[in-house]
PDB file of C-alpha atoms in Angstrom:
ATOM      1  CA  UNK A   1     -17.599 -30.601  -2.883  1.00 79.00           C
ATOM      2  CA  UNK A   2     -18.720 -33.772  -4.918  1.00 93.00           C
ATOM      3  CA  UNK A   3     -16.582 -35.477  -7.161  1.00 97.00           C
ATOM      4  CA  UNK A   4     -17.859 -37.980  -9.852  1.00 96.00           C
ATOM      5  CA  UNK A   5     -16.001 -40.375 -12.109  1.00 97.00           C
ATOM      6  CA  UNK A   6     -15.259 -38.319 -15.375  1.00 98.00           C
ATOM      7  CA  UNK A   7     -13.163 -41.364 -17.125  1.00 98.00           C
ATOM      8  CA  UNK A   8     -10.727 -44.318 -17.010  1.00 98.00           C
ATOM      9  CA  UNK A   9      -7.433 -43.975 -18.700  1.00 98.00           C
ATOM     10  CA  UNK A  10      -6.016 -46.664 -20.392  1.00 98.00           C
ATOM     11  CA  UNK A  11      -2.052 -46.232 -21.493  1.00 98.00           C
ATOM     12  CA  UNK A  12      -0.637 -47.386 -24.686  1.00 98.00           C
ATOM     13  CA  UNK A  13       2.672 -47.732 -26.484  1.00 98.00           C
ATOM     14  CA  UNK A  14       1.100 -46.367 -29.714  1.00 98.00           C
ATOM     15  CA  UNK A  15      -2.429 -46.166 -30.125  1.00 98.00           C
ATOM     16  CA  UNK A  16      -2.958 -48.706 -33.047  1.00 97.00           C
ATOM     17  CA  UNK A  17      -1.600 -50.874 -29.989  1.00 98.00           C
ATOM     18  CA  UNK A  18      -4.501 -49.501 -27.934  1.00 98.00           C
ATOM     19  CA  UNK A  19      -7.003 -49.863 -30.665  1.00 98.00           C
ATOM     20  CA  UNK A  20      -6.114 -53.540 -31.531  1.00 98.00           C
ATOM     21  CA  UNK A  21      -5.969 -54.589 -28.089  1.00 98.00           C
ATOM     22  CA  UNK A  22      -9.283 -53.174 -27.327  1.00 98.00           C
ATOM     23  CA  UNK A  23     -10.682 -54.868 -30.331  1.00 98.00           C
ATOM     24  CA  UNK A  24      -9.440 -58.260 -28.946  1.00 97.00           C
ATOM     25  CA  UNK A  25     -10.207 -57.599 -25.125  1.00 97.00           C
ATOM     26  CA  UNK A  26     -13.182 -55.870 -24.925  1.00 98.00           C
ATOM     27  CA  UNK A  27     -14.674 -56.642 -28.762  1.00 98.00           C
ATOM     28  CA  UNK A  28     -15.469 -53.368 -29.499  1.00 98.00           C
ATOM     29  CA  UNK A  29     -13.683 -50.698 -31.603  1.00 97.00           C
ATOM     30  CA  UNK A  30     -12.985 -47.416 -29.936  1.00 97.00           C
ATOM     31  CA  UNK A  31     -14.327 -44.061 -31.323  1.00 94.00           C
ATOM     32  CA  UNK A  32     -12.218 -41.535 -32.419  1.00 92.00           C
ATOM     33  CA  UNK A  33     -10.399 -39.294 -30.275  1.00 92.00           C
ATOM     34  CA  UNK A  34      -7.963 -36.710 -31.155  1.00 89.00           C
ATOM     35  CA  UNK A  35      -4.792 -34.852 -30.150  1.00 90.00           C
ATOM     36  CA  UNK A  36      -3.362 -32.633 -27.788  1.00 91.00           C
ATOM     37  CA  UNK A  37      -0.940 -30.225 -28.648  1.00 89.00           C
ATOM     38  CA  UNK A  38      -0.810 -29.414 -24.693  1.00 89.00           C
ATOM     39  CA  UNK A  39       0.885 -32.747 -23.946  1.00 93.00           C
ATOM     40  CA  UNK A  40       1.693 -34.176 -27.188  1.00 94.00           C
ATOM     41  CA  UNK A  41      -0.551 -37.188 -26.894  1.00 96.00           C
ATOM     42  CA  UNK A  42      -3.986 -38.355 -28.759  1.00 95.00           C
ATOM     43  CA  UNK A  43      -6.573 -41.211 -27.774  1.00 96.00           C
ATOM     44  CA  UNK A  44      -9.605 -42.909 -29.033  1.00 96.00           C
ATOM     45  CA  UNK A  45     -12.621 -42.685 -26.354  1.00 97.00           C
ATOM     46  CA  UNK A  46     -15.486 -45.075 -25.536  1.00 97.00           C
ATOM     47  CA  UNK A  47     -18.640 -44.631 -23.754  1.00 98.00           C
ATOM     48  CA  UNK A  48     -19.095 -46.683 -20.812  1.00 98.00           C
ATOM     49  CA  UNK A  49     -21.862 -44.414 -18.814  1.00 98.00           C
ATOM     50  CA  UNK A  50     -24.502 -46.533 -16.594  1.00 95.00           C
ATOM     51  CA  UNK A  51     -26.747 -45.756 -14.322  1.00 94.00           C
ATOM     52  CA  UNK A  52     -24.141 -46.157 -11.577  1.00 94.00           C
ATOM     53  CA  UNK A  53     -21.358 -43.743 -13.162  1.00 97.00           C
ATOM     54  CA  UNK A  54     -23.553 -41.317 -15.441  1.00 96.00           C
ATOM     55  CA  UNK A  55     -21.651 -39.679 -18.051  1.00 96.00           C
ATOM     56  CA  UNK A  56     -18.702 -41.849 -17.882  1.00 98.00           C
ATOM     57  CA  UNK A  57     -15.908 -42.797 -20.638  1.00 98.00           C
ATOM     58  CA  UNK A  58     -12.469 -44.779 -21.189  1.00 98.00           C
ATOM     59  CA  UNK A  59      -9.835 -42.924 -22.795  1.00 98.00           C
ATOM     60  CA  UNK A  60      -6.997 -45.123 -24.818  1.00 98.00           C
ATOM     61  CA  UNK A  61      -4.352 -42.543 -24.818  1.00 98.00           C
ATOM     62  CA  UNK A  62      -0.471 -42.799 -26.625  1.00 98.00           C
ATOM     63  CA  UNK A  63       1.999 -40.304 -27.159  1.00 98.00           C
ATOM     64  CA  UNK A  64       1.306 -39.074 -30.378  1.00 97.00           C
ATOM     65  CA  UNK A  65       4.798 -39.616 -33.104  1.00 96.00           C
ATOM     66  CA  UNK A  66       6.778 -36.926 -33.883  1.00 94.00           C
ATOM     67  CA  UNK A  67       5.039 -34.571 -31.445  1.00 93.00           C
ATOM     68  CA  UNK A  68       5.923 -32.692 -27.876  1.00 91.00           C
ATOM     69  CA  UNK A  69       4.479 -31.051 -25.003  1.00 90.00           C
ATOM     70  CA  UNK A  70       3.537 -27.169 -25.810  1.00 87.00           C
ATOM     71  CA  UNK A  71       4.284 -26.361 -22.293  1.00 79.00           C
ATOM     72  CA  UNK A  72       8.309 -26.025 -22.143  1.00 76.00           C
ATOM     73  CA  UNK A  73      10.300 -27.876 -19.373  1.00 75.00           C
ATOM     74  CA  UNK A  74       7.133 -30.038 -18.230  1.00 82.00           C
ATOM     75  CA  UNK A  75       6.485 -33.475 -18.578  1.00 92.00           C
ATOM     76  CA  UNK A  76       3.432 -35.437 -20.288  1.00 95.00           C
ATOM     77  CA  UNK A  77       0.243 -36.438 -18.480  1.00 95.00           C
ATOM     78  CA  UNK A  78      -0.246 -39.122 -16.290  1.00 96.00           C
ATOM     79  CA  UNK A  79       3.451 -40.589 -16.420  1.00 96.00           C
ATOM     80  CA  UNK A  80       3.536 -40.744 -19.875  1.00 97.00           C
ATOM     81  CA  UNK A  81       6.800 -40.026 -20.031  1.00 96.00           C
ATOM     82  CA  UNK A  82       8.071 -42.665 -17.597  1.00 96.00           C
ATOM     83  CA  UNK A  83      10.410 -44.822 -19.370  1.00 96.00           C
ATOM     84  CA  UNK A  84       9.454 -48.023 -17.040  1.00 95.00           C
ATOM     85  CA  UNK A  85       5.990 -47.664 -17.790  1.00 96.00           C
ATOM     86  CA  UNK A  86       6.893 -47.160 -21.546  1.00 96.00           C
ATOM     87  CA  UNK A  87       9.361 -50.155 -21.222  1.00 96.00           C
ATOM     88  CA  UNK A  88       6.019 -52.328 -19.617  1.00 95.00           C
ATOM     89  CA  UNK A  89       3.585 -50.786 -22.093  1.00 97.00           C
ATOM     90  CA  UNK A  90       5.496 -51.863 -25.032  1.00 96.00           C
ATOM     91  CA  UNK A  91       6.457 -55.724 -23.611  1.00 95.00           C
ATOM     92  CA  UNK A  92       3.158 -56.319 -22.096  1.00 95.00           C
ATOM     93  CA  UNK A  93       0.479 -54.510 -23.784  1.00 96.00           C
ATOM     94  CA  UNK A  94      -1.911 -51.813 -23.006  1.00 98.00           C
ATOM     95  CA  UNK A  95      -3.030 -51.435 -19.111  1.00 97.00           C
ATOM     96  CA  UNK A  96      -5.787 -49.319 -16.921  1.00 98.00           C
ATOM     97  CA  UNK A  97      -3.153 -46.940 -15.123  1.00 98.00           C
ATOM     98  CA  UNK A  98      -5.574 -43.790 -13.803  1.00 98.00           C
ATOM     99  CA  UNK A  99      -8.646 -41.962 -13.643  1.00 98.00           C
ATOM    100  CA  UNK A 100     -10.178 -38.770 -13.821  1.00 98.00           C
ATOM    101  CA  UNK A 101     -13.144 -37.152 -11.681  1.00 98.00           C
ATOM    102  CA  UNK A 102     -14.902 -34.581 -12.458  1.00 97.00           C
ATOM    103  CA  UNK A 103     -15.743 -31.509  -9.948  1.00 97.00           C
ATOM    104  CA  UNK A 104     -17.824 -28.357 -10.385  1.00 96.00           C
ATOM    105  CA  UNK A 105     -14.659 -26.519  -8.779  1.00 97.00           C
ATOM    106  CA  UNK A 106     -11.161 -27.722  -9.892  1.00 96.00           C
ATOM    107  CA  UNK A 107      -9.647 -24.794  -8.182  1.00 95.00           C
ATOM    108  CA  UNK A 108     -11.949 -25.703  -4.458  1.00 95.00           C
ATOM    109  CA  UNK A 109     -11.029 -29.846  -4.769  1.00 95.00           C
ATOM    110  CA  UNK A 110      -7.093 -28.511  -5.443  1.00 94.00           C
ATOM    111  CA  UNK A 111      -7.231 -26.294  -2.074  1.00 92.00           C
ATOM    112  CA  UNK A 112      -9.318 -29.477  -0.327  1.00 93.00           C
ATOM    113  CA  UNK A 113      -6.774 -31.272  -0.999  1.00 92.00           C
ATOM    114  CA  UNK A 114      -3.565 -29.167  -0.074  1.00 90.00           C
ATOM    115  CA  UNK A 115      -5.742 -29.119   3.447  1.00 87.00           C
ATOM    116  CA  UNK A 116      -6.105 -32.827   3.710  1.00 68.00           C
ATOM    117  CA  UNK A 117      -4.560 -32.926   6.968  1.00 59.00           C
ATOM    118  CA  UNK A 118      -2.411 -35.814   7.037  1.00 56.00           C
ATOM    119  CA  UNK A 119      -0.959 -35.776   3.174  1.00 63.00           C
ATOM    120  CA  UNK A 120      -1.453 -31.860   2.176  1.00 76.00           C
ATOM    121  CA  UNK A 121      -1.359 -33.678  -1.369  1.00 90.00           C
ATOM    122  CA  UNK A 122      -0.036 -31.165  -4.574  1.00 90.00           C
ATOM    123  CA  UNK A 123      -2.309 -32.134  -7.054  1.00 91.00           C
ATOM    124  CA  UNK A 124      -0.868 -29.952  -9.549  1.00 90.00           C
ATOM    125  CA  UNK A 125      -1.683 -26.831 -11.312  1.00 90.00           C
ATOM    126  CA  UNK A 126      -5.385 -26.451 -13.297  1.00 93.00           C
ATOM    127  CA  UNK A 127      -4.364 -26.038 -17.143  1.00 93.00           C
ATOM    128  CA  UNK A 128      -6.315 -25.238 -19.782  1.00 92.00           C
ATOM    129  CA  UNK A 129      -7.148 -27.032 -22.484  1.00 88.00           C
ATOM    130  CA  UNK A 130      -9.473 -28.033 -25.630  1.00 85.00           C
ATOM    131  CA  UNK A 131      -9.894 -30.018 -28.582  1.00 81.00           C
ATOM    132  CA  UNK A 132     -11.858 -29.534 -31.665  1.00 81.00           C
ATOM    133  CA  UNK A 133     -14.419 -32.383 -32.420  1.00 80.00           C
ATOM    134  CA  UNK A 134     -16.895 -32.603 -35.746  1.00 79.00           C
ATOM    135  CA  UNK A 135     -19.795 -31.956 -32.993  1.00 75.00           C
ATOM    136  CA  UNK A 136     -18.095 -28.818 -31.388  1.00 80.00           C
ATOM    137  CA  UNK A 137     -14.649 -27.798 -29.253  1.00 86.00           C
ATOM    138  CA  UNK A 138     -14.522 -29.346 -26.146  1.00 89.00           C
ATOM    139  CA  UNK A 139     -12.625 -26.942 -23.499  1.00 93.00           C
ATOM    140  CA  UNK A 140     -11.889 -28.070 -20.096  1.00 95.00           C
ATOM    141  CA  UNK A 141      -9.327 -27.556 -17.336  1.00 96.00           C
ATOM    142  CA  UNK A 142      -7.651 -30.560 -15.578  1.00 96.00           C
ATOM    143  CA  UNK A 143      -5.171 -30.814 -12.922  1.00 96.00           C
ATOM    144  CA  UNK A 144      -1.457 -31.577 -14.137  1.00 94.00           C
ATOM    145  CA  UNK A 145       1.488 -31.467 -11.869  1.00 93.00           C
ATOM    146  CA  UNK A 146       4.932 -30.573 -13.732  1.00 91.00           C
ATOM    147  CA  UNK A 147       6.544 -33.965 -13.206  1.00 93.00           C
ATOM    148  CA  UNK A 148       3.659 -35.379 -14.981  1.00 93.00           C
ATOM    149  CA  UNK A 149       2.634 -37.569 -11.844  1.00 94.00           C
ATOM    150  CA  UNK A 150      -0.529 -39.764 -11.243  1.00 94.00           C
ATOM    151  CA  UNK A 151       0.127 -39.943  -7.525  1.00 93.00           C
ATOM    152  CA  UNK A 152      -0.763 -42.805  -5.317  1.00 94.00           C
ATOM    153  CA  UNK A 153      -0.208 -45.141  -7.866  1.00 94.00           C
ATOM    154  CA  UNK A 154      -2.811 -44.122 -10.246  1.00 96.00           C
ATOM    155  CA  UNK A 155      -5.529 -44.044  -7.273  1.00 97.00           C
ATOM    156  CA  UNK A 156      -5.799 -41.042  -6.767  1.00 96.00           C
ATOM    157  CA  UNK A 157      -7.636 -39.163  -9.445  1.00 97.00           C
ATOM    158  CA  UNK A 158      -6.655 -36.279 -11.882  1.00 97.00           C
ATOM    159  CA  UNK A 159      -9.118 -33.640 -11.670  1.00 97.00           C
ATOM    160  CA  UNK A 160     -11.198 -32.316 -14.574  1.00 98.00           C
ATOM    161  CA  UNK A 161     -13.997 -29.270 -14.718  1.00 98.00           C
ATOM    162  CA  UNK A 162     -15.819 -29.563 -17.921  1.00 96.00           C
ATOM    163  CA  UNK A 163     -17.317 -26.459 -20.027  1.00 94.00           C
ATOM    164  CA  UNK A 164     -20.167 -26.129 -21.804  1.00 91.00           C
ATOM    165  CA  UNK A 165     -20.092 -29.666 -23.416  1.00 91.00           C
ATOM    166  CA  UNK A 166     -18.956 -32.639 -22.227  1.00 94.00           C
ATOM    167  CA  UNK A 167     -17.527 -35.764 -24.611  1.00 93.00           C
ATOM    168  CA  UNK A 168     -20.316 -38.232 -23.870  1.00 95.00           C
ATOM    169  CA  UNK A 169     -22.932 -35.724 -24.816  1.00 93.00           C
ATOM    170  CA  UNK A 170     -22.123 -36.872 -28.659  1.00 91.00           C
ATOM    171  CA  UNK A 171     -20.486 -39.990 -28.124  1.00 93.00           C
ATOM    172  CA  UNK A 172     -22.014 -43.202 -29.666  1.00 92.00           C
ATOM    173  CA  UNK A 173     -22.867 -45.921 -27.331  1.00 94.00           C
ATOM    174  CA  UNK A 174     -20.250 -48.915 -27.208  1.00 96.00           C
ATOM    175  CA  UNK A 175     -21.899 -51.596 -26.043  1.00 96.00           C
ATOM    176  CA  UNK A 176     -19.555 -51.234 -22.821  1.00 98.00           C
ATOM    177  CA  UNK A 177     -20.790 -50.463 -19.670  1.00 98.00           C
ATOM    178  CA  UNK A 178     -18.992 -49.537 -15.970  1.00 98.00           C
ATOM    179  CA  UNK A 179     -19.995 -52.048 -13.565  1.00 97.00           C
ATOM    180  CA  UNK A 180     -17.600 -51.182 -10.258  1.00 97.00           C
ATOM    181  CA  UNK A 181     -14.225 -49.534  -9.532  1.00 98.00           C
ATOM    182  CA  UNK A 182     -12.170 -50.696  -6.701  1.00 98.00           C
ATOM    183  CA  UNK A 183      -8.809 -48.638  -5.494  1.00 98.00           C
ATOM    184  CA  UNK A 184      -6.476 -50.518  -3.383  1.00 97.00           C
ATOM    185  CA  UNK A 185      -3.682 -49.000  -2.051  1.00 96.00           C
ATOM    186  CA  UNK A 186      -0.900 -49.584   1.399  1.00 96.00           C
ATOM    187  CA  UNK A 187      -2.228 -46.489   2.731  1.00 94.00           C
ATOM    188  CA  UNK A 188      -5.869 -46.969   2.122  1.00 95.00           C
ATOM    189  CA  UNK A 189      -6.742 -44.740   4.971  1.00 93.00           C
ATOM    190  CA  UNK A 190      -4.814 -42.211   3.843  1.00 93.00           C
ATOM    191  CA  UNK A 191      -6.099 -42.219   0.313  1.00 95.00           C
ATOM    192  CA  UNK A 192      -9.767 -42.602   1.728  1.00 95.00           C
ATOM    193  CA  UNK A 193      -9.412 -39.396   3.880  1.00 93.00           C
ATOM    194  CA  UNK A 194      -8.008 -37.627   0.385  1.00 94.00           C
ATOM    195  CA  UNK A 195     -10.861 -39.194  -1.663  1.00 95.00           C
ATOM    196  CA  UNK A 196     -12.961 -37.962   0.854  1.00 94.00           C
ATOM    197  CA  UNK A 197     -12.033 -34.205   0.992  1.00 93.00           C
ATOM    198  CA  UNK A 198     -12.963 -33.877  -2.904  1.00 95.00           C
ATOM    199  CA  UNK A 199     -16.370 -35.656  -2.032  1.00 96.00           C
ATOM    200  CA  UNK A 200     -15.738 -38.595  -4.195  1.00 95.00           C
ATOM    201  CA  UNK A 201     -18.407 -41.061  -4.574  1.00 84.00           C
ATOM    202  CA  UNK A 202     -18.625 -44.937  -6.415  1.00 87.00           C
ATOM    203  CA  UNK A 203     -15.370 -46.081  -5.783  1.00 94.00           C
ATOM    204  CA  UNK A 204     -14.676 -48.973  -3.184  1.00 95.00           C
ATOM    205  CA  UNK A 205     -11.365 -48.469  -1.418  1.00 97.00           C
ATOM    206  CA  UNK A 206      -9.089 -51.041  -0.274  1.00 97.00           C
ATOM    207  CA  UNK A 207      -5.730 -51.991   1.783  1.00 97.00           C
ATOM    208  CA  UNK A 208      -3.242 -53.856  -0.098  1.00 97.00           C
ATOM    209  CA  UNK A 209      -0.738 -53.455  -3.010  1.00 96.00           C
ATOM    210  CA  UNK A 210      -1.380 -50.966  -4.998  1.00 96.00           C
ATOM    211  CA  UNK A 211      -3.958 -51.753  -8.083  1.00 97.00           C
ATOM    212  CA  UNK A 212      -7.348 -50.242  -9.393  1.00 98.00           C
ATOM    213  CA  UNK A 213      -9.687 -52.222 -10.611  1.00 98.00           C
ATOM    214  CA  UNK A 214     -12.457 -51.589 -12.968  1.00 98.00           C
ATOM    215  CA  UNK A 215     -15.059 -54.506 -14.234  1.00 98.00           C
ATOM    216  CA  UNK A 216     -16.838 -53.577 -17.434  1.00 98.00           C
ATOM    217  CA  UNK A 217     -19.745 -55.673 -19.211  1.00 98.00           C
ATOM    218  CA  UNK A 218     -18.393 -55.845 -22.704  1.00 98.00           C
ATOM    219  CA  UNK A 219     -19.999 -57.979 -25.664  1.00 97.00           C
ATOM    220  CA  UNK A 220     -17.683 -60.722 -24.593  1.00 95.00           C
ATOM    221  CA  UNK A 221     -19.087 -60.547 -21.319  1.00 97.00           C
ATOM    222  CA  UNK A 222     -17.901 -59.037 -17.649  1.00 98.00           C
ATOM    223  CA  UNK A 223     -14.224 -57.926 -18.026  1.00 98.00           C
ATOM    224  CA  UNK A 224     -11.835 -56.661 -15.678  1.00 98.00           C
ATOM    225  CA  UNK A 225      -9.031 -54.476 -16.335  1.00 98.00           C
ATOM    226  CA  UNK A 226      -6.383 -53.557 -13.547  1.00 97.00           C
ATOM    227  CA  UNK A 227      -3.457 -51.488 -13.253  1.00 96.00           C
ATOM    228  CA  UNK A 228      -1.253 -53.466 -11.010  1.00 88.00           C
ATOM    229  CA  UNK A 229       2.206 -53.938 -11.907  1.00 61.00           C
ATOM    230  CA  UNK A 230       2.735 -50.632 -12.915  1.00 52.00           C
TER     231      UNK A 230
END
């Protein structure tokens, strides 16, 4: 098992919020994105690959207006559909809440972890999903539990198993790059022995209050982004 960063995802109240605040805090524009009828969101993506996380993006992600989750009597992707986090989102401005890795075998990493023997952690059901782009559909499966949960604050990752093409294969280069991700959690040990069972490599883990931490060199120079506080 060996389980890479896939992306960061970045939560907004709308995503002309996300796109502005980008703008301002990490002086680039994001690229265009698009929807998904699956969970009734859309985003705007950029490329922040480097040589130490390859093939590696940022998602700014909103619920899209006017629009609802295909699957009946579920709830949205990584607590969208939390009203406190909406509530923060909306009074404070677009945050890092999550990530995603990317495995060779979602369904293997799901039945890691429901071994992992201290926390037999439900990372959800594999869905399956896809988007049209102008350079091709993208079709992947990801890991989404029906409550819509991140789980251990955000640090643990969603899981993602790409198809044929993956999004940074035509994605334009932002001028951003990945420097370092850092999870910090109460239960660090128990997150590391999680972490561990899906073979995940480049992240630094960390006992405290709950936060992840990703520093990016931007054009306006090294900028961190956390998710504490949500």
């Amino acid at each position: 098992m060996h389980a890479q960063l896939d992306h960061l995802v970045i939560a907004a109240a709308s995503l002309a919020q996300g796109v502005s605040w980008c703008e301002k805090t990490l002086g680039v524009t994001p690229a265009p994105g698009g929807s998904h009828p699956l969970m009734g969101t859309h985003n705007r993506l950029l490329n922040i690959s480097g040589d130490a996380f390859p093939a590696a993006y940022a998602e700014i992600i909103a619920i899209e207006p006017g629009k609802e989750p295909s699957r009946p009597k579920t709830r949205r992707w990584f607590d969208l559909d939390d009203a406190v986090l909406q509530a923060d989102l909306a009074r404070h401005g677009p945050r890092l809440i999550h990530f995603v890795a990317r495995v060779p075998d979602a369904q293997a990493a799901i039945r890691a972890l429901a071994r992992e023997e201290h926390s037999h952690i439900d990372r959800g059901r594999l869905l399956d999903a896809s988007r049209d782009t102008p350079a091709g559909r993208l079709e992947w499966q990801i890991t989404v539990r029906d409550d819509g949960q991140r789980l251990f604050y955000g640090t643990l990752p969603t899981l993602i198993q790409w198809g044929a093409v993956h999004p940074t294969d035509s994605m334009p280069a932002s001028g951003l790059m990945l420097r370092s991700l850092r999870a910090v959690h109460p239960r660090a040990p128990a997150l590391s022995a999680a972490l561990s069972a899906i073979g995940m490599t480049g992240l630094e883990i960390e006992a405290g209050p709950p936060n992840l931490v990703a520093v990016l060199d931007t054009p306006r120079g090294s900028v961190t982004l956390e998710s504490q506080g949500l």
